[in-house]
Amino acid sequence: MTATKGLEGIVAATTSVSSIVDGVLTYRGYDIDDLADHATFEEVIYLLWYGKLPSHSELIQLKAELSASAAVPAPVIDILKLVPRNTTPMAVLRTAVSSLAIYDPEAEDMSPEANYRKAARLQAQIPTIVAAYARLRNQDDPISPKEGASIAENFLYMLTGSEPDAVAIKALDKALVLHADHELNASTFASRVTVATLSDIYSGVTSAIGTLKGPLHGGANEGVMAMLEEIGSIDQIDDYVRGKLERREKLMGFGHRVYKGGDPRAKHLQRMSYELGKRTENLKWYDMSVKIEGLVFGLKGLRPNVDFYSASVYTILGIPRDLFTPIFAISRCSGWTAHILEQYENNRIIRPRAEYVGKADQKYVPVDYR
Ligand code: SDX
């Protein structure tokens, strides 16, 4: 038995939710370029959960269900009020999502109908939790979700208290489409391993949030913005990038376990970064990002992944840096729950083997003789 480090190239499951083949990403057979250009996040949620794009009435019903479920149980808001103000939002989200289960009477109901209802509650309540904590840590009261608003619109509204403009709503909605699912990435794999023991959907999503938090996965978008701010200006890029590479340090937002010819999502986020930057006459982060991209490709042959340009997109939208990964979680909750529902449908406990490389033939020695 020989271990494959990081399970690279190991096919660990079958799925109909999404695929990455030859650099092409599809959700339920629809190309991400097609969905990014035409679909709303709510349409993508329906597509991931039910395997088809919704009819007009199905979309209205899903939006009504999400809107009706967006309020968070009061005790969970109380938990957010208790959290020390400087707690990392992803750690708060991990705790809050876990506590949602305590106040959901259906938490342990494993029927498919209850699991779909819980998936909708999780998808609707995670944005509310993220926005509520962002305000509470600034001593501002949380703002209740608006009836009938999309997830993108409601998140921006709950974050700021003011009506977001249509361009910002559209940009965030497209970013949510682009981050919704991605085959068997680490956090989705974690969610499937968790629920494959027939543990509940809240446990599965909590596992996924803890996994996404890491800087090598969802946390990279915050790392990209930290890098841009640390570099400070375009003339400092060359020394910074060369120094990082010489010290064999990872540059956040570059590289990918699966994509070697480039992440198809990056071009959409790059275009959004440019358009938003141009509109706000603030192309600094975009210009720096383009220069970094060219230099890293030239020096290391690495291309940007989904996290690289999303950093400047969220910054120009006025979103605080430490909310970037929670936004990733808002979007990926749709993918995680789709994979969890799929795992429950045709389940077998996920239990691989390990190659033992430790000591052998050890004999017990009484403590007085050690
Ligand atoms: C996401 O899996 C998914 O689908 C994830 C995701 C999704 O939608 O769910 O796409 C979202 O997580 C995107 C990735 C976000 N993470 C980062 O941007 C962090 C920086 N990237 C790296 O840590 C890395 O590229 C990974 C984690 C993305 C992939 O890691 P691998 O496949 O284990 O690659 P590796 O670390 O073995 O690197 C292979 C080589 C090494 O060089 P050598 O030692 O062989 O000379 O490439 C180098 C690495 O040093 N390398 C990098 C690098 N990424 C790879 N060098 C500098 N900077 C980088 N970012």
PDB file of N, CA and C in Angstrom, residues 260 295-303:
ATOM      1  N   LYS A 260      -4.277  23.086 -14.774  1.00  0.00           N
ATOM      2  CA  LYS A 260      -2.869  23.424 -15.046  1.00  0.00           C
ATOM      3  C   LYS A 260      -2.788  24.436 -16.176  1.00  0.00           C
ATOM      4  N   LEU A 295       3.956  38.370 -14.216  1.00  0.00           N
ATOM      5  CA  LEU A 295       5.268  38.045 -13.643  1.00  0.00           C
ATOM      6  C   LEU A 295       5.293  36.606 -13.113  1.00  0.00           C
ATOM      7  N   VAL A 296       4.252  36.216 -12.396  1.00  0.00           N
ATOM      8  CA  VAL A 296       4.218  34.861 -11.818  1.00  0.00           C
ATOM      9  C   VAL A 296       4.179  33.813 -12.920  1.00  0.00           C
ATOM     10  N   PHE A 297       3.426  34.097 -13.982  1.00  0.00           N
ATOM     11  CA  PHE A 297       3.394  33.126 -15.082  1.00  0.00           C
ATOM     12  C   PHE A 297       4.768  33.019 -15.735  1.00  0.00           C
ATOM     13  N   GLY A 298       5.404  34.159 -15.909  1.00  0.00           N
ATOM     14  CA  GLY A 298       6.726  34.155 -16.542  1.00  0.00           C
ATOM     15  C   GLY A 298       7.762  33.446 -15.690  1.00  0.00           C
ATOM     16  N   LEU A 299       7.708  33.652 -14.380  1.00  0.00           N
ATOM     17  CA  LEU A 299       8.736  33.082 -13.507  1.00  0.00           C
ATOM     18  C   LEU A 299       8.450  31.625 -13.128  1.00  0.00           C
ATOM     19  N   LYS A 300       7.153  31.279 -12.970  1.00  0.00           N
ATOM     20  CA  LYS A 300       6.819  29.967 -12.384  1.00  0.00           C
ATOM     21  C   LYS A 300       5.813  29.170 -13.209  1.00  0.00           C
ATOM     22  N   GLY A 301       5.274  29.825 -14.261  1.00  0.00           N
ATOM     23  CA  GLY A 301       4.317  29.119 -15.111  1.00  0.00           C
ATOM     24  C   GLY A 301       2.986  28.874 -14.419  1.00  0.00           C
ATOM     25  N   LEU A 302       2.739  29.643 -13.343  1.00  0.00           N
ATOM     26  CA  LEU A 302       1.480  29.472 -12.595  1.00  0.00           C
ATOM     27  C   LEU A 302       0.448  30.491 -13.046  1.00  0.00           C
ATOM     28  N   ARG A 303      -0.802  30.052 -13.086  1.00  0.00           N
ATOM     29  CA  ARG A 303      -1.879  30.964 -13.489  1.00  0.00           C
ATOM     30  C   ARG A 303      -2.810  31.266 -12.311  1.00  0.00           C
TER      31      ARG A 303
END
